[in-house]
Short mmCIF file of N, CA, C and O in Angstrom, two decimals:
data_model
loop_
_atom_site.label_atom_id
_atom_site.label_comp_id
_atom_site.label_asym_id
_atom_site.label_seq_id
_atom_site.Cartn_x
_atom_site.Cartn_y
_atom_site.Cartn_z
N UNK A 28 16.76 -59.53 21.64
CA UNK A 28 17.65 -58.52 21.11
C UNK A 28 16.99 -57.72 19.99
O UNK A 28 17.13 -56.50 20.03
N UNK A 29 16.25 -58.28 18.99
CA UNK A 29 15.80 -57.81 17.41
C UNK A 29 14.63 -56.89 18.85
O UNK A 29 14.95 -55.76 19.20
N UNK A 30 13.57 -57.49 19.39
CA UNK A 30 12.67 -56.77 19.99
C UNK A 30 12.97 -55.69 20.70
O UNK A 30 11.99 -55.06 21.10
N UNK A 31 14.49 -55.07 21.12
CA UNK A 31 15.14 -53.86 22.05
C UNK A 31 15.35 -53.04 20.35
O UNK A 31 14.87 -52.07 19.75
N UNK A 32 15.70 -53.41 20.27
CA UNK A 32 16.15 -52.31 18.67
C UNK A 32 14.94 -52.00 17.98
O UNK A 32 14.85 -50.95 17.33
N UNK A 33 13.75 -53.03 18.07
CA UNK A 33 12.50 -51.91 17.24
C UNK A 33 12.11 -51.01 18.27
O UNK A 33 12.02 -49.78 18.16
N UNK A 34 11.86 -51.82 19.45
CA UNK A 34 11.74 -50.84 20.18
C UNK A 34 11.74 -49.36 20.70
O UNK A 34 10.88 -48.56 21.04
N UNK A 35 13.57 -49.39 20.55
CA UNK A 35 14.09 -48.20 20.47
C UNK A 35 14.17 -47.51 19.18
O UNK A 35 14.72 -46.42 19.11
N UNK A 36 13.63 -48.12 18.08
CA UNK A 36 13.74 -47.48 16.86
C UNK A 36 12.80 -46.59 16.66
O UNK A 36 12.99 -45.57 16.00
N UNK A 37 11.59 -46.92 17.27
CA UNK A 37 9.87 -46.73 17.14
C UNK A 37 10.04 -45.42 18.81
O UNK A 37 9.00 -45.00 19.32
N UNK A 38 10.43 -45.30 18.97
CA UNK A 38 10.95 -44.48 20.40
C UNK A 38 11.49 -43.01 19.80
O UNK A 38 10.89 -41.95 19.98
N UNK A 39 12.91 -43.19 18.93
CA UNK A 39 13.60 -42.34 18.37
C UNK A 39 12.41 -42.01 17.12
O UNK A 39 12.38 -40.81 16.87
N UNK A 40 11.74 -42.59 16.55
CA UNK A 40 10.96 -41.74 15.36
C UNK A 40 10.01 -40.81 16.10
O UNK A 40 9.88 -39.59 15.93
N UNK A 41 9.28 -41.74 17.09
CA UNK A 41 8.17 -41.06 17.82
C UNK A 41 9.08 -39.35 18.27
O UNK A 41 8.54 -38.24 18.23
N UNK A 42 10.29 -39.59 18.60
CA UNK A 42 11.17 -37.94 19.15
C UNK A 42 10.95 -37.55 18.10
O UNK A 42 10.00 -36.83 17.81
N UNK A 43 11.67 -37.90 17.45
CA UNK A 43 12.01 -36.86 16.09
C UNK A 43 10.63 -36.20 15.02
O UNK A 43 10.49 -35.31 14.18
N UNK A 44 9.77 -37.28 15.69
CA UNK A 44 8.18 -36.46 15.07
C UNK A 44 8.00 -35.28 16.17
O UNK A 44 8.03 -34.11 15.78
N UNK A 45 7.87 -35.50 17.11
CA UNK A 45 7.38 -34.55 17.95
C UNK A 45 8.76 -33.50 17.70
O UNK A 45 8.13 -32.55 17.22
N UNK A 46 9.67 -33.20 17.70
CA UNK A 46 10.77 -32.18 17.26
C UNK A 46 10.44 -31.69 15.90
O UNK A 46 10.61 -30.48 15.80
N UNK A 47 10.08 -32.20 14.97
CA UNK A 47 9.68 -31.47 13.68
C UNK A 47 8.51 -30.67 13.53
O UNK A 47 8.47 -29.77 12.69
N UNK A 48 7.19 -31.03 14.57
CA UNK A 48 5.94 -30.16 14.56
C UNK A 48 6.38 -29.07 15.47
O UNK A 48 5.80 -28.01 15.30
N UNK A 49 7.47 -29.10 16.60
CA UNK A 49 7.52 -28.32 17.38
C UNK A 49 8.59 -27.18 16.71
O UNK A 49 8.91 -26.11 17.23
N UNK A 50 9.08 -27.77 15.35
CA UNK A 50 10.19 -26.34 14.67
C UNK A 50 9.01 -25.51 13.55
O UNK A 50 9.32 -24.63 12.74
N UNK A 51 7.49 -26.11 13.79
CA UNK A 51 6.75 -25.82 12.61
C UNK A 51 6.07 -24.33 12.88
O UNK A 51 5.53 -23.64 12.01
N UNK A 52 6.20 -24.05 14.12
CA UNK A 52 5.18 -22.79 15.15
C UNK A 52 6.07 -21.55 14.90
O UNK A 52 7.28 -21.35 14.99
N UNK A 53 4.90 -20.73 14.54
CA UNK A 53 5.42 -19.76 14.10
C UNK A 53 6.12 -18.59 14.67
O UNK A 53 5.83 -18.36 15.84
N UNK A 54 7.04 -17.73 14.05
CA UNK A 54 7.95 -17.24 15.44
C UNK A 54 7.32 -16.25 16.09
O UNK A 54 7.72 -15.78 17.16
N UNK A 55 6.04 -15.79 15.34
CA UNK A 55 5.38 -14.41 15.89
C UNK A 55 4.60 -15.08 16.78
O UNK A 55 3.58 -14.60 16.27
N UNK A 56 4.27 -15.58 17.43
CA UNK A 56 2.73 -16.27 18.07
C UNK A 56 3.06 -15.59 19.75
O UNK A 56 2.49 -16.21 20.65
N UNK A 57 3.74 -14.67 20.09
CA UNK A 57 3.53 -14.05 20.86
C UNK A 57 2.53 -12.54 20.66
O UNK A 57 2.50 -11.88 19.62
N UNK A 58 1.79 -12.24 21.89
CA UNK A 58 0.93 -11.52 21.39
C UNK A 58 1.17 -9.49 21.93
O UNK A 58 0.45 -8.54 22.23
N UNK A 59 2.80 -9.82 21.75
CA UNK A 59 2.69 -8.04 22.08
C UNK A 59 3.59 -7.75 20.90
O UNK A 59 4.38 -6.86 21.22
N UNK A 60 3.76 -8.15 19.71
CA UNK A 60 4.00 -8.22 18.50
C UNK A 60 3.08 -7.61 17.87
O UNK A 60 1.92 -7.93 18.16
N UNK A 61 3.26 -6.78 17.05
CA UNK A 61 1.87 -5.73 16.10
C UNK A 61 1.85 -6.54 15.00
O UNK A 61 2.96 -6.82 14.54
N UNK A 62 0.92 -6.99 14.47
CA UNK A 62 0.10 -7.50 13.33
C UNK A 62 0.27 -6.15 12.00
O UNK A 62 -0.46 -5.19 12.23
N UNK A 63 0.84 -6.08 11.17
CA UNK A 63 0.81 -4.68 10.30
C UNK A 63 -0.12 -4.88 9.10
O UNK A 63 -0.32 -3.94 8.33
N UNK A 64 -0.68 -6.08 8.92
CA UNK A 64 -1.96 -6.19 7.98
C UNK A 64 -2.94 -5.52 8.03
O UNK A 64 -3.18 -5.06 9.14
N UNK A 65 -3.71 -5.25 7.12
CA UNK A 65 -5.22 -4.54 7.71
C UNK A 65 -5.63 -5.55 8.37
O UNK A 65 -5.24 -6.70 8.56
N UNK A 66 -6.85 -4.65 8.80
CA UNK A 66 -7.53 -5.69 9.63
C UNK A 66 -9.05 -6.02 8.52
O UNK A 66 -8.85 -5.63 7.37
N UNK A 67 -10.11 -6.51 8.69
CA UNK A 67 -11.13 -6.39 8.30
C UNK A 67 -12.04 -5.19 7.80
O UNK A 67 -12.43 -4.95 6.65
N UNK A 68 -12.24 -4.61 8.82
CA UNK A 68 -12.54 -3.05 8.24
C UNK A 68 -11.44 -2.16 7.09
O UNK A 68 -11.58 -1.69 5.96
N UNK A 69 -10.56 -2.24 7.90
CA UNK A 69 -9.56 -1.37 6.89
C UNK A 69 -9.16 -1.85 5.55
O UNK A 69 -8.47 -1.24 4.74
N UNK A 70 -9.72 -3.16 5.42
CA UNK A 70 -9.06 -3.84 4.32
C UNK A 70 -10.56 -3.32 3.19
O UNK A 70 -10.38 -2.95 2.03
N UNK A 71 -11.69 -3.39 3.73
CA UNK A 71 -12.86 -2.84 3.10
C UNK A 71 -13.30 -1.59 2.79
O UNK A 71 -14.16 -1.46 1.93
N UNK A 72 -12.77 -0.49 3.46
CA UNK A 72 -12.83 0.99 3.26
C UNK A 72 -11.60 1.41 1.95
O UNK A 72 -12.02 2.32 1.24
N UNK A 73 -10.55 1.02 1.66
CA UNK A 73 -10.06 0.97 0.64
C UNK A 73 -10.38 0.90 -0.27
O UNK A 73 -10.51 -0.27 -0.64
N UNK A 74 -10.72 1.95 -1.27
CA UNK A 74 -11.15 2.00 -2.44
C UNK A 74 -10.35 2.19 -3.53
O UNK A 74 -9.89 3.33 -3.45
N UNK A 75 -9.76 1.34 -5.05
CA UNK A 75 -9.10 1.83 -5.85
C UNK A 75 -10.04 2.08 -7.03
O UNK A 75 -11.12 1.51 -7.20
N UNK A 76 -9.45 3.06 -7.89
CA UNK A 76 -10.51 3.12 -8.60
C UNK A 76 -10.99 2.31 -10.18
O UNK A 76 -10.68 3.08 -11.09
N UNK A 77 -11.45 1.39 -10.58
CA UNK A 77 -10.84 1.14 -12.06
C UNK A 77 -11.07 2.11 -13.09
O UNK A 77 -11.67 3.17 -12.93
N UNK A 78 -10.51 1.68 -14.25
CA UNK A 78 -10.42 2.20 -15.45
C UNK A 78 -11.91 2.21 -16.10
O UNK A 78 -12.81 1.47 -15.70
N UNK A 79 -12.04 3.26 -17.27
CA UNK A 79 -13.15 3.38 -17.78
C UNK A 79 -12.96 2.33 -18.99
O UNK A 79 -11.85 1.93 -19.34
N UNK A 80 -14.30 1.87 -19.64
CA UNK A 80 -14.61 1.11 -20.80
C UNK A 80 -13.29 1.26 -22.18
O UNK A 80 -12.54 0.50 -22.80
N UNK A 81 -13.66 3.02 -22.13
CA UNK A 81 -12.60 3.18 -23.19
C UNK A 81 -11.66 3.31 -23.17
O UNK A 81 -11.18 3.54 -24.28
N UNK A 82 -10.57 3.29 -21.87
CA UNK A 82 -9.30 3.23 -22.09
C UNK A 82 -8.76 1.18 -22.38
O UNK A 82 -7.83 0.49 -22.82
N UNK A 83 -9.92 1.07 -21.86
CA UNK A 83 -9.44 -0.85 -22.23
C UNK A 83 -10.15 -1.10 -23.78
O UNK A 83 -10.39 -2.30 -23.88
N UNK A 84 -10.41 -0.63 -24.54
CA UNK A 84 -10.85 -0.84 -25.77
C UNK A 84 -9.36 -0.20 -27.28
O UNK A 84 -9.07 -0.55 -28.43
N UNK A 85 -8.65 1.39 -25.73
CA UNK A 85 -7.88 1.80 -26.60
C UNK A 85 -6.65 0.57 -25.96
O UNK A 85 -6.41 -0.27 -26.83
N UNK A 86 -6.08 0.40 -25.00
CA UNK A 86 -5.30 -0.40 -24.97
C UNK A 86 -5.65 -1.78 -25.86
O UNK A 86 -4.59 -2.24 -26.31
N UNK A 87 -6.54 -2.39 -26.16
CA UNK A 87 -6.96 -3.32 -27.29
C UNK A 87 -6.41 -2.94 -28.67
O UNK A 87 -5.58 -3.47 -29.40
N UNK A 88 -7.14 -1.90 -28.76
CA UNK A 88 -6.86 -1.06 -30.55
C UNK A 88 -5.07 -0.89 -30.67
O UNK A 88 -4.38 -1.22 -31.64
N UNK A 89 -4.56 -0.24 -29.32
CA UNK A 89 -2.96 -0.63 -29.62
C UNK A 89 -2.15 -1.24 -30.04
O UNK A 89 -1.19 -1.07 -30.78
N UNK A 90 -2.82 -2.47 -29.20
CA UNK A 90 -2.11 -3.75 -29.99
C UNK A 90 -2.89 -4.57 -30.88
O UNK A 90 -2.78 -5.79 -30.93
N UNK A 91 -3.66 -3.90 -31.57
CA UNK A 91 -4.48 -4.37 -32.79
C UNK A 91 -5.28 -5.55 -32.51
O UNK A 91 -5.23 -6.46 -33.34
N UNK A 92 -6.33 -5.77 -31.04
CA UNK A 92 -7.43 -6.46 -31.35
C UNK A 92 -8.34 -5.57 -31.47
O UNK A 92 -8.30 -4.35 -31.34
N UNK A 93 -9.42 -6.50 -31.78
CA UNK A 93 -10.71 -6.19 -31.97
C UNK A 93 -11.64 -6.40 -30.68
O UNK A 93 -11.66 -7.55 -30.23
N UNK A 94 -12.36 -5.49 -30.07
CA UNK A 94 -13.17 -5.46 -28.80
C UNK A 94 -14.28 -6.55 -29.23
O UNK A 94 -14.82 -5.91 -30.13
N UNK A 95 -14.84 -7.53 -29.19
CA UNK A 95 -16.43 -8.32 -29.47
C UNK A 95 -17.22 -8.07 -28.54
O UNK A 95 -18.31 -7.54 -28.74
N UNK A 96 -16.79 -8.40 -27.40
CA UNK A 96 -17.82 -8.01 -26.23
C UNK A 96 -17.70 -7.10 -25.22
O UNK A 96 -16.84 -6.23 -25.39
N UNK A 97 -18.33 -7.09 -24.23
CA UNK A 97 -17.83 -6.41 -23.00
C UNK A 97 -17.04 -6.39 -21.85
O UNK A 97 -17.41 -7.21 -21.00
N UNK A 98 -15.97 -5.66 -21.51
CA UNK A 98 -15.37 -5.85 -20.56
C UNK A 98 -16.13 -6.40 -19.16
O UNK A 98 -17.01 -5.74 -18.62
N UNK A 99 -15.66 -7.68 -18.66
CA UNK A 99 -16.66 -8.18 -17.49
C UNK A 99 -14.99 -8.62 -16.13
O UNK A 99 -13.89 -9.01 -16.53
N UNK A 100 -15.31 -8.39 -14.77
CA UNK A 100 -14.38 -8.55 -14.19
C UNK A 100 -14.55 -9.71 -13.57
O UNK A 100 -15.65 -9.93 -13.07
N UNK A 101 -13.35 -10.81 -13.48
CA UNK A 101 -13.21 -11.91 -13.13
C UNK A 101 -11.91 -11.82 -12.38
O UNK A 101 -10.85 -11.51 -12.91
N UNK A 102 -12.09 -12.16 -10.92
CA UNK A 102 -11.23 -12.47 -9.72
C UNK A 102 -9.68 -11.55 -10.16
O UNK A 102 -8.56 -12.02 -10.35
N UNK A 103 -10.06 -10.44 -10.21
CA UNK A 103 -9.03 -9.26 -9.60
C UNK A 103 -8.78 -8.54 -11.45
O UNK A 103 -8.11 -7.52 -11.61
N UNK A 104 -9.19 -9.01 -12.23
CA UNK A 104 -8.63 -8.38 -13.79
C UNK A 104 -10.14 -8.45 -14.66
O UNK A 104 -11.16 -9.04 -14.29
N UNK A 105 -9.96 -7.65 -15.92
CA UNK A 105 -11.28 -7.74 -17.07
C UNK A 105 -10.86 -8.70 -17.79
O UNK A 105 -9.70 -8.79 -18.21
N UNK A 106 -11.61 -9.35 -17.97
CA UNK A 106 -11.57 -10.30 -19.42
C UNK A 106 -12.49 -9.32 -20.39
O UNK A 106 -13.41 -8.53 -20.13
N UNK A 107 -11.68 -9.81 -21.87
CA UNK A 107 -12.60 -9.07 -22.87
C UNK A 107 -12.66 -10.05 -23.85
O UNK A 107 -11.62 -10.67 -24.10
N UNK A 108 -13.65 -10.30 -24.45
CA UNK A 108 -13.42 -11.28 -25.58
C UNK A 108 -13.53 -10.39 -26.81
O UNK A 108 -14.41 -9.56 -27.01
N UNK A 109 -12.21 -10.76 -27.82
CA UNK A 109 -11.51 -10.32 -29.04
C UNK A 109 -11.43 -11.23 -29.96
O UNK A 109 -11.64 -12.44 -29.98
N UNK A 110 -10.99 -10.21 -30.94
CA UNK A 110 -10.14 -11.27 -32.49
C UNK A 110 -8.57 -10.57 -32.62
O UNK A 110 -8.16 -9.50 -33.09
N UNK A 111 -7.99 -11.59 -32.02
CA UNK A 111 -6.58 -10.84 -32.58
C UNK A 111 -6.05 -10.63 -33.71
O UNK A 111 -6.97 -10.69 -34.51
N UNK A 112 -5.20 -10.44 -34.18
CA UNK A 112 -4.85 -9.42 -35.29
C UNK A 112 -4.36 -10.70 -36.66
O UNK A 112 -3.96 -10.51 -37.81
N UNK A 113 -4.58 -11.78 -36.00
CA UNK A 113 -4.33 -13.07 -37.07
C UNK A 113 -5.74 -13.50 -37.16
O UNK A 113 -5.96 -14.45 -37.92
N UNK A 114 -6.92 -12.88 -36.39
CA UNK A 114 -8.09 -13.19 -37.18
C UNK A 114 -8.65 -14.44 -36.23
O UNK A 114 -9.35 -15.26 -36.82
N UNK A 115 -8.43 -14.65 -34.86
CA UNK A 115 -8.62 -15.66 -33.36
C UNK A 115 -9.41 -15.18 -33.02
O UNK A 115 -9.75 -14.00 -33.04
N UNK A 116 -10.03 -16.43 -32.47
CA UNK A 116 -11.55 -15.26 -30.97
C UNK A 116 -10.68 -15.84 -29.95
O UNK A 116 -10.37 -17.03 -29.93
N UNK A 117 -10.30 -14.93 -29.09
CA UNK A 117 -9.37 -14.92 -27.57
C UNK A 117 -10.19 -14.12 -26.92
O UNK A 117 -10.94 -13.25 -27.37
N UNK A 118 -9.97 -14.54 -25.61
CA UNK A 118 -9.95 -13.73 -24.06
C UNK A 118 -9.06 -13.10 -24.04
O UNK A 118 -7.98 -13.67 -24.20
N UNK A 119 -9.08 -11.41 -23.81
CA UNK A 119 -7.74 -10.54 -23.61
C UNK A 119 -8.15 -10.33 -21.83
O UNK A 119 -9.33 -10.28 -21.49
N UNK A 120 -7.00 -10.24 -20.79
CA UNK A 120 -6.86 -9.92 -19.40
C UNK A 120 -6.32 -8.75 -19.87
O UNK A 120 -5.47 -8.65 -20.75
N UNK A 121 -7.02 -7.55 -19.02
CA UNK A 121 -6.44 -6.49 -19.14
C UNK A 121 -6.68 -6.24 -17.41
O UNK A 121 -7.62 -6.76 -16.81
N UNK A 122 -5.54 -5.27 -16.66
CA UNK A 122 -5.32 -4.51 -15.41
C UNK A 122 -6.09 -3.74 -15.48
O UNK A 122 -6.02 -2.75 -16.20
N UNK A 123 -7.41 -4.15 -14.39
CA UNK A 123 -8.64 -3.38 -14.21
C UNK A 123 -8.23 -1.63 -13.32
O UNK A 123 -9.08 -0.81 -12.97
N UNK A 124 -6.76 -1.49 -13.17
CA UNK A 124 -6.78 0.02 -12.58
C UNK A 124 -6.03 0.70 -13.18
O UNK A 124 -6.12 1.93 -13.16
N UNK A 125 -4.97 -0.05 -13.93
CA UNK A 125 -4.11 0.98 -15.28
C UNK A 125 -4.77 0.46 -16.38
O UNK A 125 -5.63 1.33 -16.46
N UNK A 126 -4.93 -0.01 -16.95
CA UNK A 126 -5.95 -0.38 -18.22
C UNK A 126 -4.89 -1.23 -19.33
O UNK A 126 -5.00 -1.42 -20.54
N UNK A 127 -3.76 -1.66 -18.31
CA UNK A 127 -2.56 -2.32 -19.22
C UNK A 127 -3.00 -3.99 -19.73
O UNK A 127 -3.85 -4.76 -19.29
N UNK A 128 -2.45 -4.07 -20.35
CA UNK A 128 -2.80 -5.60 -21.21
C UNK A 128 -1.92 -6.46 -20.58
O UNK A 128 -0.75 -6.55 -20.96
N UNK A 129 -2.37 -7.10 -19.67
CA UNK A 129 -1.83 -8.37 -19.18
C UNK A 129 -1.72 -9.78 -19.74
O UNK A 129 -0.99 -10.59 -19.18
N UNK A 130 -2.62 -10.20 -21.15
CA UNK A 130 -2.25 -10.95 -21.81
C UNK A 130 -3.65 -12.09 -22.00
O UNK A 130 -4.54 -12.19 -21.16
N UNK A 131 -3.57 -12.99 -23.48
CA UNK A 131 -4.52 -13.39 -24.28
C UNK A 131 -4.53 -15.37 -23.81
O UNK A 131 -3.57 -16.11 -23.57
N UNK A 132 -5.53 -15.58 -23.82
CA UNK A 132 -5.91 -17.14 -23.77
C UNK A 132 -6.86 -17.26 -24.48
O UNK A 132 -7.83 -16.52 -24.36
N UNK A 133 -6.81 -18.29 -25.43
CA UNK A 133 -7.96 -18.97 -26.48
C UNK A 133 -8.98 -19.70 -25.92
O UNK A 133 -8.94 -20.48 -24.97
N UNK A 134 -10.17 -19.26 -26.81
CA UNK A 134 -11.10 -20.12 -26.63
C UNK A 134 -11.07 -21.69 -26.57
O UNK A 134 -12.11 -22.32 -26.39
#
């Protein structure tokens, strides 16, 4: 009796696994559906343009840091290393295409 009930217990999990990978597939995976992403090429001919040196030095001076080094770009934004206005050496992130101040992390 105990051996019919694992049995069937180990039966019903084995379903219910195979029913959960099969709700996991995605609903587009038919292929006369348009893809609206770029593709490879198109994603590379896109050019935006960034900002010059000195509009990220005046967005700095705005909010009263001090520029130390050079604007260098790290994975999509500039880091700049500063002294903020309490006299800190910070990393300022500034938006490498409006030149807006996205915000400070310490050394």
């Amino acid at each position: 009796m105990l051996n019919k009930k694992i049995l069937l217990t180990a039966a019903a999990l084995v379903l219910s696994g195979l029913a959960g990978s099969a709700s996991a597939a995605p609903w587009d995976h038919r292929y006369d559906r348009f893809d609206h992403r770029p593709g490879p090429v198109a994603r590379h001919e896109f050019h935006r343009p960034t900002v010059e040196r000195v509009r990220i030095y005046d967005t700095l001076r705005f909010r009263h840091y001090r520029g130390i080094g050079d604007p260098y770009f790290v994975r999509g934004h500039y880091v700049v290393r500063t002294v903020n206005p309490f006299g800190r050496t910070v990393f300022v992130e500034v938006n490498p295409y409006t030149g807006a101040f996205i915000g400070e992390f310490r050394i």
